[in-house]
Amino acid sequence: MSDQPTVTAYEIATVNFDRAADLLDLSPEWRTMIRTPFREMKVEVPLYRDDGSFTTFIGYRVQHNGARGPFKGGIRFSPHVGEQEVKALAETMTYKTALVDIPFGGGKGGVNVDPRDLTQRELEHVTRRYVSRIHLILGPNRDVPAPDMGTNAQTMAWIVDQYGRQHGYSPAVVTGKPLELGGSPGRAQATGRGVMLIALAAARDHLGKAPADLRVAVQGFGNVGMNAALLLAEAGATVVAVSDHTGGFHNPGGLDVAELAAYVTRDDGDGTLAGYPGAEPVGADDFMGVDCDVLIPAAIEGAIHKDNVASVQARLVVEGANLPVTPEADRQLDERGVLVVPDILANAGGVIVSYFEWSQNFQQYRWSEADVNERLERILLKAYHDVAAKMKALDASMREAAFALAIGRVVSAEELRGSL
Ligand code: GLU
């Protein structure tokens, strides 16, 4: 399996938008107004490597829509990062924050660097250089980044430090920070926790299954996939397969997820599943076809596509990643009665707890983890029920209903502002 999708993120975002815009009967003017990003920045990020060689990367920050609040969305470090991908991901954030009704717009950033190729010093340098070039468009009330693929709490710590050098102490300029620097309890697990909550709710309502009856497969074993798998196992589900870019493992009787997580996060490891000795390997081409009830693509865009969709056996797909199902695969799953819970709902737990972190930073106050988790559940399940009601009202797919709700909210904020 190639990890370079054939259907691009931007093509997926376009279909998602167009279908919902048709349901809303949106005018051509509003369609252009909503889809076109508010601002896009592209910068050079030079680096002297530790070995003395010189290289430059390209960094982006796209501010898609800020009608409902400051631009919000992660920063991705990945060799595949490009203008169109970041644009599509920024737009996805606009609808995600609108759908769960938190006071943010949507943005996304990235650098076309493979963090696995760099040392810590080099990564710090790249992060600081990137921030020193985009800092003018960031700010607690302007644009608030967060972790995404290839970045983590350490990256956010460098960002808050670099931004602070130019603007003074501003913890609310970025979320997903370490606890010591104003991070929120529960933020690191939040996206995975949200995926778990949504998977259990959808399994109950659409499959009539309790957690103990669920067999789950999770593609991607990074922050999102690993925490979703751990929390689902904790809730009583059987995790039958997991994979990352280095390979996958399958056990119809259930994998030991805690042991897998300990293996991946061990001090002398490389953060991947490579070489895990505790289960039977499963090839990337066979992974989507593993026998399970719930399939959670939590890795990259376009992971479920026209060539592997026919093999999917799950009756519920929960999008842990952003844009992981191509429109053609989505259509086929829908025809077969497989429920697909869209990314803007399924993986919104992260940005919801980012909102809590941002609020706590303004208050200079720390909530308990139990408080964070309880409020996360309340906000996310409300959005889930809103989407379920909209599905019925529109007789639409869950994706169409979610996007129609979200886009409707963005349009109405723009209308109130007198934007058109
Ligand atoms: N990168 C995450 C996402 O795609 C989190 C964004 C945030 O917390 O701002 O939703």
Coordinates of C-alpha atoms and ligand atoms in Angstrom, one line a residue:
M1 CA 0.0 0.0 0.0
S2 CA 1.3 3.4 -0.9
D3 CA 0.9 6.0 1.8
Q4 CA 0.4 8.7 -0.9
P5 CA -3.3 8.8 -1.6
T6 CA -4.5 8.9 -5.2
V7 CA -7.6 11.0 -4.4
T8 CA -6.4 14.2 -2.9
A9 CA -7.5 15.7 0.4
Y10 CA -8.8 18.7 -1.5
E11 CA -10.9 16.6 -3.8
I12 CA -12.5 14.9 -0.8
A13 CA -13.1 18.3 0.9
T14 CA -14.8 19.5 -2.3
V15 CA -17.2 16.7 -2.5
N16 CA -18.0 16.9 1.2
F17 CA -18.8 20.6 0.8
D18 CA -20.7 20.4 -2.5
R19 CA -23.1 17.7 -1.2
A20 CA -24.0 19.6 1.9
A21 CA -24.2 22.9 -0.1
D22 CA -26.7 21.3 -2.4
L23 CA -28.8 20.1 0.5
L24 CA -28.8 23.7 1.9
D25 CA -29.5 25.1 -1.5
L26 CA -26.6 27.5 -1.1
S27 CA -26.1 30.3 -3.7
P28 CA -23.0 30.3 -5.9
E29 CA -21.9 33.5 -4.1
W30 CA -22.0 31.9 -0.7
R31 CA -20.3 28.8 -2.0
T32 CA -17.3 30.8 -3.2
M33 CA -17.3 32.9 -0.1
I34 CA -17.3 30.0 2.3
R35 CA -14.8 27.8 0.4
T36 CA -12.2 30.4 -0.4
P37 CA -9.7 30.7 2.5
F38 CA -9.5 34.0 4.3
R39 CA -5.7 34.0 4.2
E40 CA -2.9 31.7 3.2
M41 CA 0.8 32.0 4.1
K42 CA 3.6 30.1 2.6
V43 CA 7.1 30.5 4.1
E44 CA 10.7 29.2 3.7
V45 CA 12.0 27.2 6.6
P46 CA 15.8 26.8 6.3
L47 CA 17.9 24.4 8.3
Y48 CA 21.5 23.6 8.8
R49 CA 21.5 19.9 9.6
D50 CA 23.7 18.5 12.4
D51 CA 26.0 17.1 9.7
G52 CA 26.6 20.6 8.3
S53 CA 24.5 20.2 5.2
F54 CA 21.9 22.8 4.3
T55 CA 18.3 22.2 3.4
T56 CA 15.1 24.2 3.2
F57 CA 11.5 23.1 3.8
I58 CA 8.3 24.9 3.0
G59 CA 5.8 25.9 5.7
Y60 CA 2.2 26.8 5.4
R61 CA -0.5 28.3 7.5
V62 CA -4.0 28.5 6.0
Q63 CA -6.7 30.5 7.8
H64 CA -9.8 29.2 6.3
N65 CA -12.7 30.9 8.1
G66 CA -12.9 33.1 11.2
A67 CA -16.5 34.1 11.3
R68 CA -17.2 32.1 14.5
G69 CA -14.0 32.9 16.3
P70 CA -10.2 32.7 16.1
F71 CA -8.8 30.4 13.4
K72 CA -8.1 27.0 15.1
G73 CA -6.3 23.9 13.9
G74 CA -3.2 21.8 14.1
I75 CA 0.3 22.0 12.6
R76 CA 1.4 19.0 10.7
F77 CA 5.0 17.9 10.0
S78 CA 4.9 15.4 7.2
P79 CA 6.7 15.0 3.8
H80 CA 3.3 15.1 2.1
V81 CA 2.4 18.5 3.3
G82 CA 1.4 20.9 0.5
E83 CA -0.7 23.8 -0.2
Q84 CA -3.8 21.9 -1.3
E85 CA -3.7 19.4 1.6
V86 CA -3.3 22.2 4.2
K87 CA -6.2 24.1 2.6
A88 CA -8.5 21.0 2.7
L89 CA -7.6 20.3 6.3
A90 CA -8.1 24.0 7.3
E91 CA -11.6 23.9 5.8
T92 CA -12.3 20.7 7.6
M93 CA -11.5 22.5 10.9
T94 CA -14.0 25.3 10.1
Y95 CA -16.8 22.8 9.9
K96 CA -15.5 20.7 12.9
T97 CA -15.5 23.7 15.3
A98 CA -18.9 24.8 13.9
L99 CA -20.4 21.4 14.3
V100 CA -19.5 21.0 17.9
D101 CA -20.4 24.6 18.4
I102 CA -17.2 26.0 20.0
P103 CA -16.2 29.6 19.4
F104 CA -13.5 29.0 16.8
G105 CA -13.0 29.1 13.0
G106 CA -10.8 26.8 11.1
G107 CA -7.1 26.8 10.1
K108 CA -4.3 24.4 9.6
G109 CA -0.5 24.6 9.2
G110 CA 2.3 22.3 8.2
V111 CA 5.9 21.9 7.1
N112 CA 6.9 19.4 4.5
V113 CA 9.4 17.8 6.7
D114 CA 9.6 14.2 7.9
P115 CA 10.1 14.5 11.6
R116 CA 11.5 10.9 11.7
D117 CA 14.5 12.1 9.7
L118 CA 15.4 14.9 12.1
T119 CA 17.2 15.0 15.4
Q120 CA 15.5 16.8 18.4
R121 CA 17.8 19.9 17.8
E122 CA 16.9 20.0 14.1
L123 CA 13.2 19.7 14.9
E124 CA 13.3 22.5 17.4
H125 CA 15.1 24.6 14.9
V126 CA 12.6 23.9 12.2
T127 CA 9.7 24.7 14.6
R128 CA 11.2 28.0 15.8
R129 CA 12.1 29.1 12.2
Y130 CA 8.5 28.3 11.0
V131 CA 7.0 30.2 13.9
S132 CA 9.3 33.2 13.5
R133 CA 7.9 33.5 9.9
I134 CA 4.2 33.1 10.7
H135 CA 4.0 34.7 14.2
L136 CA 2.4 37.9 12.9
I137 CA -0.8 36.1 11.9
L138 CA -1.0 34.0 15.1
G139 CA -2.4 35.1 18.4
P140 CA -4.8 34.0 21.2
N141 CA -7.6 35.9 19.6
R142 CA -6.5 35.5 16.0
D143 CA -5.1 32.0 15.2
V144 CA -4.4 29.2 17.7
P145 CA -2.4 26.2 16.4
A146 CA -2.3 22.7 18.0
P147 CA -0.7 19.4 17.5
D148 CA -1.5 17.3 14.4
M149 CA 0.3 14.5 12.5
G150 CA 4.1 14.5 13.3
T151 CA 3.9 17.2 16.1
N152 CA 3.2 16.8 19.8
A153 CA 3.3 18.6 23.2
Q154 CA 7.0 19.3 22.9
T155 CA 6.5 21.0 19.5
M156 CA 3.8 23.2 21.1
A157 CA 6.2 24.1 23.9
W158 CA 8.7 25.4 21.4
I159 CA 5.9 27.3 19.7
V160 CA 4.7 29.0 22.9
D161 CA 8.3 29.9 23.7
Q162 CA 9.1 31.3 20.3
Y163 CA 5.9 33.3 20.0
G164 CA 6.5 34.6 23.6
R165 CA 9.9 36.0 22.6
Q166 CA 8.1 38.4 20.2
H167 CA 4.8 39.0 21.9
G168 CA 5.3 38.3 25.6
Y169 CA 3.7 35.6 27.7
S170 CA 0.8 34.2 25.8
P171 CA -0.1 30.6 26.7
A172 CA -3.4 30.8 24.9
V173 CA -1.6 31.2 21.5
V174 CA -1.4 27.4 21.1
T175 CA -3.1 24.4 22.6
G176 CA -1.9 20.8 23.2
K177 CA 1.0 22.2 25.4
P178 CA 2.6 20.2 28.1
L179 CA 0.9 20.5 31.5
E180 CA 3.8 22.4 32.9
L181 CA 3.3 25.2 30.3
G182 CA -0.4 25.6 30.6
G183 CA -1.6 22.5 28.9
S184 CA -4.9 20.9 29.9
P185 CA -5.4 17.6 31.7
G186 CA -6.9 15.1 29.2
R187 CA -5.8 17.0 26.1
A188 CA -3.4 14.3 24.9
Q189 CA -6.0 11.6 25.0
A190 CA -8.9 13.8 24.0
T191 CA -9.1 12.9 20.3
G192 CA -9.0 9.2 21.0
R193 CA -11.5 9.6 23.8
G194 CA -13.9 11.3 21.5
V195 CA -13.5 8.6 18.9
M196 CA -14.3 6.0 21.6
L197 CA -17.4 7.9 22.8
I198 CA -18.7 8.3 19.2
A199 CA -17.9 4.7 18.3
L200 CA -19.8 3.4 21.3
A201 CA -22.8 5.7 20.7
A202 CA -23.0 4.8 17.0
A203 CA -22.6 1.1 17.8
R204 CA -25.4 1.2 20.3
D205 CA -27.8 3.2 18.0
H206 CA -27.0 1.7 14.6
L207 CA -25.7 -1.9 15.4
G208 CA -27.7 -2.4 18.6
K209 CA -24.4 -3.6 20.2
A210 CA -23.0 -3.1 23.7
P211 CA -19.3 -2.4 24.1
A212 CA -18.6 -6.0 25.2
D213 CA -20.0 -7.3 21.8
L214 CA -17.8 -5.1 19.6
R215 CA -14.9 -6.2 17.6
V216 CA -12.8 -3.2 16.5
A217 CA -9.9 -2.6 14.0
V218 CA -7.8 0.5 14.3
Q219 CA -5.6 1.7 11.4
G220 CA -3.0 4.1 12.7
F221 CA -1.4 3.8 16.1
G222 CA -0.3 7.3 16.8
N223 CA -1.9 9.6 19.3
V224 CA -5.4 9.2 18.0
G225 CA -5.5 5.5 17.1
M226 CA -3.6 4.3 20.2
N227 CA -5.7 6.2 22.7
A228 CA -8.9 5.2 20.9
A229 CA -7.8 1.6 21.0
L230 CA -6.8 1.8 24.7
L231 CA -10.1 3.4 25.7
L232 CA -12.3 1.1 23.6
A233 CA -10.5 -1.9 25.2
E234 CA -11.0 -0.3 28.6
A235 CA -14.7 0.0 27.8
G236 CA -14.9 -3.7 27.1
A237 CA -14.6 -3.9 23.3
T238 CA -12.3 -6.4 21.7
V239 CA -9.6 -4.8 19.6
V240 CA -8.9 -7.4 16.9
A241 CA -6.4 -5.5 14.7
V242 CA -4.1 -2.5 14.8
S243 CA -1.6 -1.1 12.3
D244 CA 0.7 1.8 11.6
H245 CA 2.9 2.7 8.6
T246 CA 5.4 -0.1 9.6
G247 CA 2.9 -2.9 9.7
G248 CA -0.1 -4.4 11.4
F249 CA -1.2 -7.1 13.8
H250 CA -4.3 -9.2 14.0
N251 CA -5.8 -11.6 16.5
P252 CA -9.5 -12.5 16.2
G253 CA -9.6 -13.3 19.9
G254 CA -8.4 -9.8 20.8
L255 CA -5.0 -8.0 21.0
D256 CA -3.5 -6.9 24.3
V257 CA -3.8 -3.1 23.5
A258 CA -2.1 -2.0 26.7
E259 CA 0.9 -4.2 25.9
L260 CA 1.0 -2.8 22.3
A261 CA 0.9 0.8 23.6
A262 CA 3.7 0.0 26.1
Y263 CA 5.7 -1.4 23.2
V264 CA 5.2 1.6 21.0
T265 CA 6.0 4.2 23.7
R266 CA 8.9 2.4 25.3
D267 CA 12.0 4.6 25.9
D268 CA 14.3 2.8 23.6
G269 CA 11.7 2.3 20.8
D270 CA 11.1 4.3 17.6
G271 CA 7.4 5.0 18.3
T272 CA 6.2 2.4 15.9
L273 CA 4.7 -1.1 15.9
A274 CA 7.7 -2.6 14.0
G275 CA 8.9 -5.8 15.5
Y276 CA 6.1 -6.3 18.0
P277 CA 6.5 -9.9 19.0
G278 CA 3.0 -10.5 20.6
A279 CA 0.7 -11.2 17.6
E280 CA 0.3 -12.4 14.0
P281 CA 1.2 -9.7 11.4
V282 CA -1.4 -8.6 8.9
G283 CA -0.4 -7.0 5.6
A284 CA -1.4 -3.4 4.7
D285 CA -3.5 -4.6 1.8
D286 CA -5.5 -7.0 4.0
F287 CA -6.0 -4.7 6.9
M288 CA -9.3 -2.9 5.8
G289 CA -10.8 -6.4 5.2
V290 CA -10.2 -7.7 8.7
D291 CA -13.4 -9.2 10.2
C292 CA -14.7 -6.6 12.7
D293 CA -17.8 -4.6 13.6
V294 CA -16.1 -1.2 13.8
L295 CA -13.3 0.0 11.5
I296 CA -11.4 3.2 12.7
P297 CA -9.2 4.7 10.0
A298 CA -7.0 6.9 12.3
A299 CA -3.9 7.5 10.0
I300 CA -4.0 9.4 6.8
E301 CA -6.3 10.9 4.1
G302 CA -7.8 8.6 1.5
A303 CA -7.0 5.4 3.4
I304 CA -10.3 3.7 2.4
H305 CA -10.6 4.0 -1.3
K306 CA -12.1 2.4 -4.4
D307 CA -9.5 -0.4 -4.5
N308 CA -10.0 -1.6 -0.9
V309 CA -13.6 -0.6 0.0
A310 CA -15.1 -3.8 -1.3
S311 CA -13.1 -5.8 1.3
V312 CA -14.5 -3.7 4.3
Q313 CA -16.5 -6.0 6.6
A314 CA -17.3 -3.6 9.3
R315 CA -20.8 -2.2 9.5
L316 CA -19.6 1.0 11.2
V317 CA -16.7 3.2 10.1
V318 CA -15.5 5.9 12.5
E319 CA -13.2 8.5 11.0
G320 CA -10.4 9.0 13.5
A321 CA -8.2 10.7 10.9
N322 CA -9.2 13.7 8.8
L323 CA -10.6 12.9 5.3
P324 CA -9.7 9.1 5.5
V325 CA -12.5 7.9 3.1
T326 CA -12.6 8.9 -0.5
P327 CA -16.0 10.0 -2.0
E328 CA -16.2 6.9 -4.2
A329 CA -15.6 4.6 -1.2
D330 CA -18.0 6.7 0.9
R331 CA -20.7 6.2 -1.8
Q332 CA -20.1 2.4 -1.9
L333 CA -20.2 2.1 1.9
D334 CA -23.4 4.1 2.0
E335 CA -25.0 1.9 -0.6
R336 CA -24.1 -1.2 1.4
G337 CA -25.7 0.3 4.6
V338 CA -22.4 0.8 6.3
L339 CA -22.6 3.8 8.6
V340 CA -19.7 6.2 8.3
V341 CA -19.3 8.7 11.1
P342 CA -17.5 11.7 9.6
D343 CA -14.2 13.2 10.8
I344 CA -15.7 16.5 11.8
L345 CA -17.8 14.7 14.5
A346 CA -15.7 11.5 15.2
N347 CA -12.4 13.2 15.8
A348 CA -13.6 16.5 17.3
G349 CA -12.6 15.6 20.8
G350 CA -9.2 17.0 20.4
V351 CA -10.3 20.5 19.4
I352 CA -13.0 20.5 22.1
V353 CA -10.4 20.0 24.8
S354 CA -8.2 22.6 23.0
Y355 CA -11.1 25.0 23.6
F356 CA -11.0 24.0 27.3
E357 CA -7.2 24.5 27.4
W358 CA -7.5 28.0 25.7
S359 CA -10.3 29.0 28.2
Q360 CA -8.2 27.8 31.2
N361 CA -5.2 29.8 29.9
F362 CA -7.3 33.0 29.9
Q363 CA -8.5 32.2 33.4
Q364 CA -5.1 31.1 34.6
Y365 CA -6.9 28.2 36.2
R366 CA -6.6 24.5 35.9
W367 CA -9.6 22.2 35.7
S368 CA -9.5 18.5 36.9
E369 CA -9.2 15.8 34.3
A370 CA -12.5 14.4 35.4
D371 CA -14.1 17.8 34.8
V372 CA -12.5 18.0 31.3
N373 CA -13.6 14.5 30.4
E374 CA -17.2 15.1 31.5
R375 CA -17.5 18.4 29.6
L376 CA -15.9 16.8 26.5
E377 CA -18.5 14.0 26.6
R378 CA -21.4 16.5 27.0
I379 CA -20.3 18.7 24.1
L380 CA -19.5 15.8 21.8
L381 CA -22.6 13.7 22.5
K382 CA -24.8 16.8 22.0
A383 CA -23.3 17.2 18.5
Y384 CA -23.8 13.5 17.9
H385 CA -27.5 13.9 18.7
D386 CA -27.9 17.1 16.7
V387 CA -26.4 15.2 13.7
A388 CA -28.7 12.2 14.2
A389 CA -31.7 14.5 14.2
K390 CA -30.5 16.3 11.1
M391 CA -30.0 12.9 9.3
K392 CA -33.6 12.1 9.9
A393 CA -34.9 15.6 9.0
L394 CA -32.9 15.7 5.7
D395 CA -33.0 11.9 5.0
A396 CA -29.3 12.2 4.4
S397 CA -26.1 10.4 5.2
M398 CA -24.4 11.2 8.5
R399 CA -21.7 13.0 6.6
E400 CA -24.2 15.1 4.7
A401 CA -26.1 15.9 7.8
A402 CA -23.0 16.9 9.8
F403 CA -21.7 19.2 7.0
A404 CA -25.1 20.7 6.4
L405 CA -25.4 21.6 10.1
A406 CA -21.9 23.0 10.3
I407 CA -21.9 24.9 7.0
G408 CA -25.3 26.4 7.9
R409 CA -23.8 27.8 11.2
V410 CA -20.8 29.3 9.3
V411 CA -23.1 30.9 6.8
S412 CA -25.3 32.4 9.4
A413 CA -22.3 33.8 11.3
E414 CA -21.1 35.4 8.1
E415 CA -24.6 36.7 7.3
L416 CA -24.9 38.4 10.8
R417 CA -21.5 40.0 10.2
G418 CA -22.7 41.3 6.9
S419 CA -20.0 39.6 5.0
L420 CA -21.7 39.3 1.6
Ligands
GLU1 N1 -5.2 18.6 14.8 C1 -6.4 18.3 15.5 C2 -7.6 18.2 14.5 O1 -7.4 17.9 13.4 C3 -6.7 19.2 16.7 C4 -6.9 20.7 16.3 C5 -6.9 21.6 17.5 O2 -7.0 21.2 18.7 O3 -6.9 22.8 17.3 O4 -8.8 18.3 14.9

